[in-house]
Short mmCIF file of C-alpha atoms in Angstrom, two decimals:
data_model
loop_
_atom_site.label_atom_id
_atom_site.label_comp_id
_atom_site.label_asym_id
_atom_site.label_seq_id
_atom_site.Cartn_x
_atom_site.Cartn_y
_atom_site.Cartn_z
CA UNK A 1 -46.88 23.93 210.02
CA UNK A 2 -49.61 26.19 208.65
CA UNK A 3 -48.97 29.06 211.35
CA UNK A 4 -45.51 28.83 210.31
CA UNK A 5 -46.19 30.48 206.73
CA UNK A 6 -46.12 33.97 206.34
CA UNK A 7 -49.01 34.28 203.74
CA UNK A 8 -51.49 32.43 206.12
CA UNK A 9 -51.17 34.64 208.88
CA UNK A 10 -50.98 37.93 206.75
CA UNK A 11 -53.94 40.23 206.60
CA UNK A 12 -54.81 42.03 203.79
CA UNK A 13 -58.13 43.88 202.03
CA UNK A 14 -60.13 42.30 199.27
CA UNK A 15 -57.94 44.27 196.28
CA UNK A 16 -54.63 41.57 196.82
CA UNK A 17 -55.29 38.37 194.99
CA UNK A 18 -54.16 35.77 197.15
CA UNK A 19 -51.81 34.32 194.63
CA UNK A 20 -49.22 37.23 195.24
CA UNK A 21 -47.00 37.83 197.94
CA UNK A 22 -47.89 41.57 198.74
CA UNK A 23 -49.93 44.42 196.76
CA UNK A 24 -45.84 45.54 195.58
CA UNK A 25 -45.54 42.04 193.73
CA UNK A 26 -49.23 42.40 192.39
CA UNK A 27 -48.38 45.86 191.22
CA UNK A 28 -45.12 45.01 189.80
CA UNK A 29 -46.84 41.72 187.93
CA UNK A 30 -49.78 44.45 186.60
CA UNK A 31 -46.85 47.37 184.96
CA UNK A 32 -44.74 44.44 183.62
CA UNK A 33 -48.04 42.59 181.84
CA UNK A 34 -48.85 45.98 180.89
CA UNK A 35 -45.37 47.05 179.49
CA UNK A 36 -45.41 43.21 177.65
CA UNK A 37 -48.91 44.76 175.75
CA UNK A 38 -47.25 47.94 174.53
CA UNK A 39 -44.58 46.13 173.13
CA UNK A 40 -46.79 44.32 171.01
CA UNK A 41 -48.60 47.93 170.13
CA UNK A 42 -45.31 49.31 169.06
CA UNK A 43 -44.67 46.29 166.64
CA UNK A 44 -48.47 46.49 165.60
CA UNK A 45 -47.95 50.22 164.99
CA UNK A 46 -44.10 49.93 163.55
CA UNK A 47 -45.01 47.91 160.81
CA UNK A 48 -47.31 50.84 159.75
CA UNK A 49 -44.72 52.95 160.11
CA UNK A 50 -42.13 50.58 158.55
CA UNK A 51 -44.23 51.01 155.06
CA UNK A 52 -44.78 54.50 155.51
CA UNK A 53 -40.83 54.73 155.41
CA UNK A 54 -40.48 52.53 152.55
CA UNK A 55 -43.49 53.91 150.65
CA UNK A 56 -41.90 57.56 151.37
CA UNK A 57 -38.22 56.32 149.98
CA UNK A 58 -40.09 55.28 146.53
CA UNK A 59 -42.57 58.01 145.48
CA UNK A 60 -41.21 60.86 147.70
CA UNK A 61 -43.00 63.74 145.16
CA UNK A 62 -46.34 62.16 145.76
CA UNK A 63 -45.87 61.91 150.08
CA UNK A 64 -44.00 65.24 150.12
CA UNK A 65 -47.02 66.83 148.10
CA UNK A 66 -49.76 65.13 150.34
CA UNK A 67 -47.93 66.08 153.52
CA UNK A 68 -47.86 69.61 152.13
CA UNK A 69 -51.30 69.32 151.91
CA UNK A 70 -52.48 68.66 155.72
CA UNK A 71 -53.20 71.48 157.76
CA UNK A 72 -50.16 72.26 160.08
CA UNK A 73 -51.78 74.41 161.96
CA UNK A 74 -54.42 71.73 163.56
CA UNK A 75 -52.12 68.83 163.54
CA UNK A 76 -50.02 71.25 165.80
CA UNK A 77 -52.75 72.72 168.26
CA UNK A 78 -53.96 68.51 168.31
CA UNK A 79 -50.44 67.47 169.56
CA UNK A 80 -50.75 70.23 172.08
CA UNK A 81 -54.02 68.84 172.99
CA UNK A 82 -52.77 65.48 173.65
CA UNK A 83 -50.08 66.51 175.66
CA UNK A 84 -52.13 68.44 177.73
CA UNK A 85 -54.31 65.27 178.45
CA UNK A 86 -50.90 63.43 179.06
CA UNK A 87 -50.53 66.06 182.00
CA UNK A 88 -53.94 65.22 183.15
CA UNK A 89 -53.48 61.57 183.22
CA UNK A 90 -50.45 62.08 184.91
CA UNK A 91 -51.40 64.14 187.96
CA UNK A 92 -54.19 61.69 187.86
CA UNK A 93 -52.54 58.85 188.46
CA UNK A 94 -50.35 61.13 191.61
CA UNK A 95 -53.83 61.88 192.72
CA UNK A 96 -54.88 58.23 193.25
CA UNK A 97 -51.60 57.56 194.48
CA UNK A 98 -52.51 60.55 197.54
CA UNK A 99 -56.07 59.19 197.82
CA UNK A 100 -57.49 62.07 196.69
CA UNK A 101 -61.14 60.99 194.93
CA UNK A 102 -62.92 64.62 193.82
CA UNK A 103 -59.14 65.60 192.34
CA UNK A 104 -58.94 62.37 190.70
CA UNK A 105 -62.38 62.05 189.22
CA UNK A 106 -62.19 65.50 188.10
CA UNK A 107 -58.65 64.99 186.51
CA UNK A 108 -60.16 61.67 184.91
CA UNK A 109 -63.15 63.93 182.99
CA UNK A 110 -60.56 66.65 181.98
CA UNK A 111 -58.62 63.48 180.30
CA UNK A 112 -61.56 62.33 178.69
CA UNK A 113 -62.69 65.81 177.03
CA UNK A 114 -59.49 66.31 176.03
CA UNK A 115 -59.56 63.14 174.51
CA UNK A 116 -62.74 64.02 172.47
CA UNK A 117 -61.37 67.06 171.45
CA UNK A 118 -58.50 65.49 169.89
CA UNK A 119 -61.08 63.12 167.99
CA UNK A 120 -63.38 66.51 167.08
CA UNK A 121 -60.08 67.89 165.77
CA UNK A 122 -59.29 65.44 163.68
CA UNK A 123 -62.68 64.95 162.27
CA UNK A 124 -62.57 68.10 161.40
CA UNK A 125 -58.79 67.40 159.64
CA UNK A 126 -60.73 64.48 158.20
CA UNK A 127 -63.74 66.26 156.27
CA UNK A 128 -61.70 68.98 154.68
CA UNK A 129 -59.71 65.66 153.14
CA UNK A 130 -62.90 64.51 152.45
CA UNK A 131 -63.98 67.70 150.53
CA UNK A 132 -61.01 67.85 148.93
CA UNK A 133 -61.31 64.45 147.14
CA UNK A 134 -58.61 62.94 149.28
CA UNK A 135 -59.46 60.00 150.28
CA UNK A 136 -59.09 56.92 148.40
CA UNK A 137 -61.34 55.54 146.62
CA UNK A 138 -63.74 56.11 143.31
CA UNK A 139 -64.27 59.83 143.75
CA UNK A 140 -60.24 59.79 144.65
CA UNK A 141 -58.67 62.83 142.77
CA UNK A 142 -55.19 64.94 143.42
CA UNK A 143 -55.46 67.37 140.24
CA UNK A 144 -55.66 70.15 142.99
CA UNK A 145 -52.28 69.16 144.18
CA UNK A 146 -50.89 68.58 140.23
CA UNK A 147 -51.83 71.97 139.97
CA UNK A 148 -50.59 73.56 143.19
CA UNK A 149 -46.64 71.77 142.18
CA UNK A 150 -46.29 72.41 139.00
CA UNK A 151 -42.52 72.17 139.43
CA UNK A 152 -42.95 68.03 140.57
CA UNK A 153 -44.55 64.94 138.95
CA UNK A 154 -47.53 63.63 140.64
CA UNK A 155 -48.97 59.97 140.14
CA UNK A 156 -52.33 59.74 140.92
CA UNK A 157 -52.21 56.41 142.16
CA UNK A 158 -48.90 56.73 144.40
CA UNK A 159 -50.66 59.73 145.62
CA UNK A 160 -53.16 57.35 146.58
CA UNK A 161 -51.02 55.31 148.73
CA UNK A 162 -49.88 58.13 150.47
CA UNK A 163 -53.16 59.03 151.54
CA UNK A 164 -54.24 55.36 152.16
CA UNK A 165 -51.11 55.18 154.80
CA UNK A 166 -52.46 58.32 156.20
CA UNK A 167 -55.41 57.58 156.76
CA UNK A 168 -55.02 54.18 158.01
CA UNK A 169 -52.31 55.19 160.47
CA UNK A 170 -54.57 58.12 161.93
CA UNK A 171 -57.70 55.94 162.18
CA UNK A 172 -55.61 53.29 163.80
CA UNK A 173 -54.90 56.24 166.17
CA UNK A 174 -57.90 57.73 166.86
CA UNK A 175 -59.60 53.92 167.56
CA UNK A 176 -56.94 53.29 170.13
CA UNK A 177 -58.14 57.10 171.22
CA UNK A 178 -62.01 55.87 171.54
CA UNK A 179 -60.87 52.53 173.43
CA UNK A 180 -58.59 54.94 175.76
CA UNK A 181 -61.65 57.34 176.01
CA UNK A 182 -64.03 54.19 176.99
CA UNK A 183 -60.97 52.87 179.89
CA UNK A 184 -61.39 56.33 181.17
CA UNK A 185 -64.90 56.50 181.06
CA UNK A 186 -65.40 52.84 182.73
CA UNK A 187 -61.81 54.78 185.22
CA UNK A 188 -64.25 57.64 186.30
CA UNK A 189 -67.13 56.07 186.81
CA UNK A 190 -64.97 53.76 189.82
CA UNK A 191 -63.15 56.37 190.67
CA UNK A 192 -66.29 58.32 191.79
CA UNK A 193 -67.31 54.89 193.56
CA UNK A 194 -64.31 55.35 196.05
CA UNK A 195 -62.82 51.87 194.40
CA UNK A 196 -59.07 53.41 194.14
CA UNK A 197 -57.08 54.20 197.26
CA UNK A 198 -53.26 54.62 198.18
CA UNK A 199 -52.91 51.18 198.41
CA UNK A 200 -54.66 49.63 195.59
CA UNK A 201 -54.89 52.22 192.19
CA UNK A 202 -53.51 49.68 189.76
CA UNK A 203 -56.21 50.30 187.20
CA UNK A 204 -55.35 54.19 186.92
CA UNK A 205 -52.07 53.74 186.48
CA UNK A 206 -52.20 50.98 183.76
CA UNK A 207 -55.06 53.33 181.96
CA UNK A 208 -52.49 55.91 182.36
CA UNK A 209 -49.45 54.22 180.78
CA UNK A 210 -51.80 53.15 177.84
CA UNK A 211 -53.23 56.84 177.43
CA UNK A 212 -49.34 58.11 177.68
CA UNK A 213 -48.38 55.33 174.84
CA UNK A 214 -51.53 56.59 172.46
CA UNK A 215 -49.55 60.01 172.59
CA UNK A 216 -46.45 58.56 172.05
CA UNK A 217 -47.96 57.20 168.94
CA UNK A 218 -48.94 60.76 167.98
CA UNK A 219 -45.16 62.34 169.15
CA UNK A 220 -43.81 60.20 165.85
CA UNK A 221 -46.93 60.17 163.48
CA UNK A 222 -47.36 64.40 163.34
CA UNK A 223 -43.30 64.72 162.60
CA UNK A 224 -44.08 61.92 159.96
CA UNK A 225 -47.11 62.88 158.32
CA UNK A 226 -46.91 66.78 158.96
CA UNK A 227 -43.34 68.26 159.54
CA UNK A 228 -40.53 66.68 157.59
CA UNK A 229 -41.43 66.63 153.93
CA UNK A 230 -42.51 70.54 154.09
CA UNK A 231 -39.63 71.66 151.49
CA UNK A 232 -37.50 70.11 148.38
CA UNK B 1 -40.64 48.28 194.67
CA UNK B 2 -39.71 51.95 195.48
CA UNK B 3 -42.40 52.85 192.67
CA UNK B 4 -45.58 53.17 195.33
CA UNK B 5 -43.61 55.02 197.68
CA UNK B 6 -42.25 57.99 195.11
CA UNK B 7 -45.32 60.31 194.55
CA UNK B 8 -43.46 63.63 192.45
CA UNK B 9 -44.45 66.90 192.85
CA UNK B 10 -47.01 68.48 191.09
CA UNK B 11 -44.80 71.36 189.88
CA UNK B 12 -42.32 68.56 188.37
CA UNK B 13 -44.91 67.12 186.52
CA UNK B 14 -46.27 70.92 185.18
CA UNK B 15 -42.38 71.44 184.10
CA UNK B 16 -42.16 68.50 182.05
CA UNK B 17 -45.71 69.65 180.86
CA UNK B 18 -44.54 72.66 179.90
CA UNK B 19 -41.26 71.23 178.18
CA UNK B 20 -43.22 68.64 175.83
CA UNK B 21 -45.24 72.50 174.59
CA UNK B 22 -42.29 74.18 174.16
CA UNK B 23 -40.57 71.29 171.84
CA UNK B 24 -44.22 70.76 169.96
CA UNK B 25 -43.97 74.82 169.04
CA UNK B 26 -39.78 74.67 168.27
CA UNK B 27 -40.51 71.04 166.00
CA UNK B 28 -43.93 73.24 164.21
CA UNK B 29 -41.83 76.62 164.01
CA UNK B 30 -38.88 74.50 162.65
CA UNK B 31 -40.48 73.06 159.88
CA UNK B 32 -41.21 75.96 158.24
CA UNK B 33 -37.47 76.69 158.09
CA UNK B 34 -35.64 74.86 154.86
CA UNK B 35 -32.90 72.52 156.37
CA UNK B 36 -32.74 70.28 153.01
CA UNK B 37 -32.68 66.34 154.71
CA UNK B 38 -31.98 67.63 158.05
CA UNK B 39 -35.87 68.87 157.92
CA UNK B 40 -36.40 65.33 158.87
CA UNK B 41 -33.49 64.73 161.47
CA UNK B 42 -34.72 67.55 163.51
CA UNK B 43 -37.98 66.72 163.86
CA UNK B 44 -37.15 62.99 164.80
CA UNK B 45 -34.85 63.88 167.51
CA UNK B 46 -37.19 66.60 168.67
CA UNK B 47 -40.20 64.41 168.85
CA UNK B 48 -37.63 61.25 170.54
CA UNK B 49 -36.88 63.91 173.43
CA UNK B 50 -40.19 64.21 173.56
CA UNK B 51 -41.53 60.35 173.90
CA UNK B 52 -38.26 59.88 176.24
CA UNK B 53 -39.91 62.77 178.57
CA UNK B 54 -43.11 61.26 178.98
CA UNK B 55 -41.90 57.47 179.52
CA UNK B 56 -39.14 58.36 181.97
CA UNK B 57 -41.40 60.79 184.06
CA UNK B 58 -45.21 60.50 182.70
CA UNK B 59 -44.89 56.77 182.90
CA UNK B 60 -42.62 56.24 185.75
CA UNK B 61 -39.97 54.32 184.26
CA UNK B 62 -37.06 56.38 185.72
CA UNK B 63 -38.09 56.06 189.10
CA UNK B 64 -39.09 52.40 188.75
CA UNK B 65 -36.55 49.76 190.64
CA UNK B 66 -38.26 46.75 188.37
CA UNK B 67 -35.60 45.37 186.26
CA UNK B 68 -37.56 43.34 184.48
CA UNK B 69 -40.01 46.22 183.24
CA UNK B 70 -37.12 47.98 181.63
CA UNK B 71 -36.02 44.81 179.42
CA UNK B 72 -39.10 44.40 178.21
CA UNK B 73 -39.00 48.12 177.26
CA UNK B 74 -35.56 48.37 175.73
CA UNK B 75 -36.65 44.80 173.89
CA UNK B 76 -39.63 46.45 172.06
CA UNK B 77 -37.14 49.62 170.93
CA UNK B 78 -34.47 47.12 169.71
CA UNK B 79 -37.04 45.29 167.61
CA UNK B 80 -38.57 48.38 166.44
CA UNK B 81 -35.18 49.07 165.29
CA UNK B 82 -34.41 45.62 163.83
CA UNK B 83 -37.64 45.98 161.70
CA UNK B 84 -36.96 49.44 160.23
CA UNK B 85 -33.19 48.90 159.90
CA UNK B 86 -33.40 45.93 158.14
CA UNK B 87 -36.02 46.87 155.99
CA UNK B 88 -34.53 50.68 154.98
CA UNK B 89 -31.44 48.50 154.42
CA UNK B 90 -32.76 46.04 151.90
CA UNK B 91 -35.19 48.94 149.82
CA UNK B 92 -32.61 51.48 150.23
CA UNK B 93 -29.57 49.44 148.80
CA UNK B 94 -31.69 48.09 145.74
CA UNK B 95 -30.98 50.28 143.09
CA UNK B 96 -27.72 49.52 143.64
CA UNK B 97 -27.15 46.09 142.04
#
C-alpha cells in the first residue's frame, strides 16, 4: 500500500515541508498567508486613514494649513526614493527566481540603503517640525502658521490633531520601514549564504510583497498629507 | 501555479519603474496647479494607478493563476471601502438633520 502513494516515493530537498504536496502548493500556501497579513495591515492602517478623513471633513482650515506647511519638495524626492527601492526589490525577487546570488545580494543592500535613506529623509522632515514647534505636546505652538494665513481661522488645538494624525501615521510608516529594513537585513545575510535558489526563494518574495505594501502605504499617505489641501 | 515559471524581463520591470516616476512628478507638478476639489480627485486617482502598478506587476498578482490569493485581495479593498464609506456617510450627512 505504502509504494502505492505518490508522496512516499517522491524525492525532494530539505526546503519542502513534508506536509505539502509539491514546493508549487508550499509556495502558493506562503503568498496566500502572506496576502491574509496585508489585509489585516490595510485595516490596521485604514482606520488611520479613516480619521484622517473625518478629522479633515471637520477642521479643514487647520489640516489644509498644516499640510501647507510640510515640505513638498522632500516628501516628493522620498516617494521617488521608495519607488526606486520598490524596483530593487523587484528585480530582486527575478534575481532569486534566476538563481543569481552576487545580483541578488547586491540588489538586497541597494533595497536596504534605500530604505535608510527614506528614514534619513524623513528625520530630517521630522526635526524641521520639531524646530518649528510642531509637534504636539507642551511646547506645541502654530502662531507661525496664524500668521502665515491671515485670510483663515486657525485653532490651536485642531491644529494639534492634525499634526498628531501626521505624525502618528508617518511613524507608523517609518516602523513598518525599520521592521522591512531588519527582513532585508536578516534576507541578505541568507542570501549571501547561498540559502535561496530557483526552486525554493519563498522568503524573498514574501519580504518583497511586504516591502512593495510599505510603499503602497506611502503612494496614499504623501497625496494625503502633502498634495491635496495645497489651495482654497 | 504558472507564478514560478513566469520570470519578466528586466526592461518590463525598469518601464513600470519608470512609469510610477513619471506619475510621482505629474501628482507633485499637479498640485501646485489650483483645481478647487478636484486638487484632491487627481491626486487619488494618480496615486491608485500607481498602487495598481506595483501590485499587478511588482507583486505578481496579474500573472498569478491562484484564485484564492485574489479574493483575499479584492476582500481587504471592499472592506477598506466599507469602513471609509460608511463612516464619510454618517459624519458627512450630520449637519443635515
Amino acid at each position: 500500500m505504502l509504494s502505492d502513494s505518490p508522496v512516499a516515493v517522491e524525492q525532494h530537498g530539505p526546503e519542502l515541508l513534508h506536509h505539502f504536496v509539491d514546493a508549487e502548493q508550499q509556495r502558493d500556501a506562503a503568498t496566500l498567508g502572506m496576502w491574509l497579513f496585508l489585509a489585516t495591515e490595510i485595516m490596521f492602517f485604514g482606520g488611520m486613514f479613516c480619521a484622517y478623513l473625518i478629522y479633515r471633513y471637520w477642521y479643514y482650515n487647520e489640516f489644509a494649513a498644516g499640510s501647507r506647511s510640510l515640505d513638498i519638495y522632500l516628501g516628493t524626492i522620498n516617494t521617488a526614493v521608495l519607488i526606486c527601492s520598490s524596483l530593487t526589490v523587484a528585480l530582486g525577487v527575478r534575481a532569486a527566481q534566476m538563481g543569481k546570488r552576487k545580483l541578488l545580494v547586491i540588489l538586497l543592500l541597494l533595497t536596504i540603503v534605500f530604505g535608510f535613506a527614506f528614514l534619513g529623509i524623513k528625520g530630517v522632515e521630522w526635526y524641521d517640525k520639531y524646530k518649528e514647534h510642531h509637534i504636539p505636546g507642551p511646547s506645541f505652538n502654530v502662531d507661525d502658521l496664524v500668521r502665515d494665513y491671515p485670510q483663515i481661522h486657525i485653532d490651536p488645538r485642531h491644529e494639534q490633531i492634525y499634526f498628531s494624525l501626521y505624525f502618528a501615521m508617518t511613524g507608523l510608516h517609518a516602523l513598518h520601514m525599520i521592521i522591512g529594513v531588519g527582513l532585508f537585513v536578516f534576507l541578505t545575510y541568507y542570501a549571501w549564504k547561498g540559502r535561496y535558489t530557483p526552486k525554493y526563494y519563498t522568503p524573498v518574495e514574501m519580504g518583497g510583497l511586504y516591502w512593495h505594501f510599505v510603499d503602497i502605504v506611502w503612494i496614499y499617505l504623501f497625496p494625503l498629507l502633502y498634495l491635496i489641501d495645497r489651495h482654497r | 501555479m504558472a507564478m514560478s515559471e513566469h520570470i519578466m524581463s528586466s526592461k518590463f520591470y525598469y518601464a513600470i519603474w519608470i512609469a510610477l516616476l513619471c506619475l510621482t512628478v505629474i501628482t507633485a507638478a499637479v498640485s501646485f496647479v489650483d483645481l478647487g476639489p478636484f486638487n484632491a480627485v487627481v491626486a487619488l486617482v494618480i496615486a491608485t494607478v500607481k498602487a495598481l502598478l506595483v501590485v499587478l506587476f511588482f507583486m505578481h498578482v496579474k500573472y498569478s493563476s491562484e484564485k484564492l490569493t485574489k479574493i483575499v485581495i479584492v476582500s481587504a479593498i471592499f472592506w477598506l471601502f466599507l469602513l471609509l464609506a460608511l463612516s464619510m456617510a454618517d459624519y458627512g450627512t450630520r449637519l443635515l438633520s
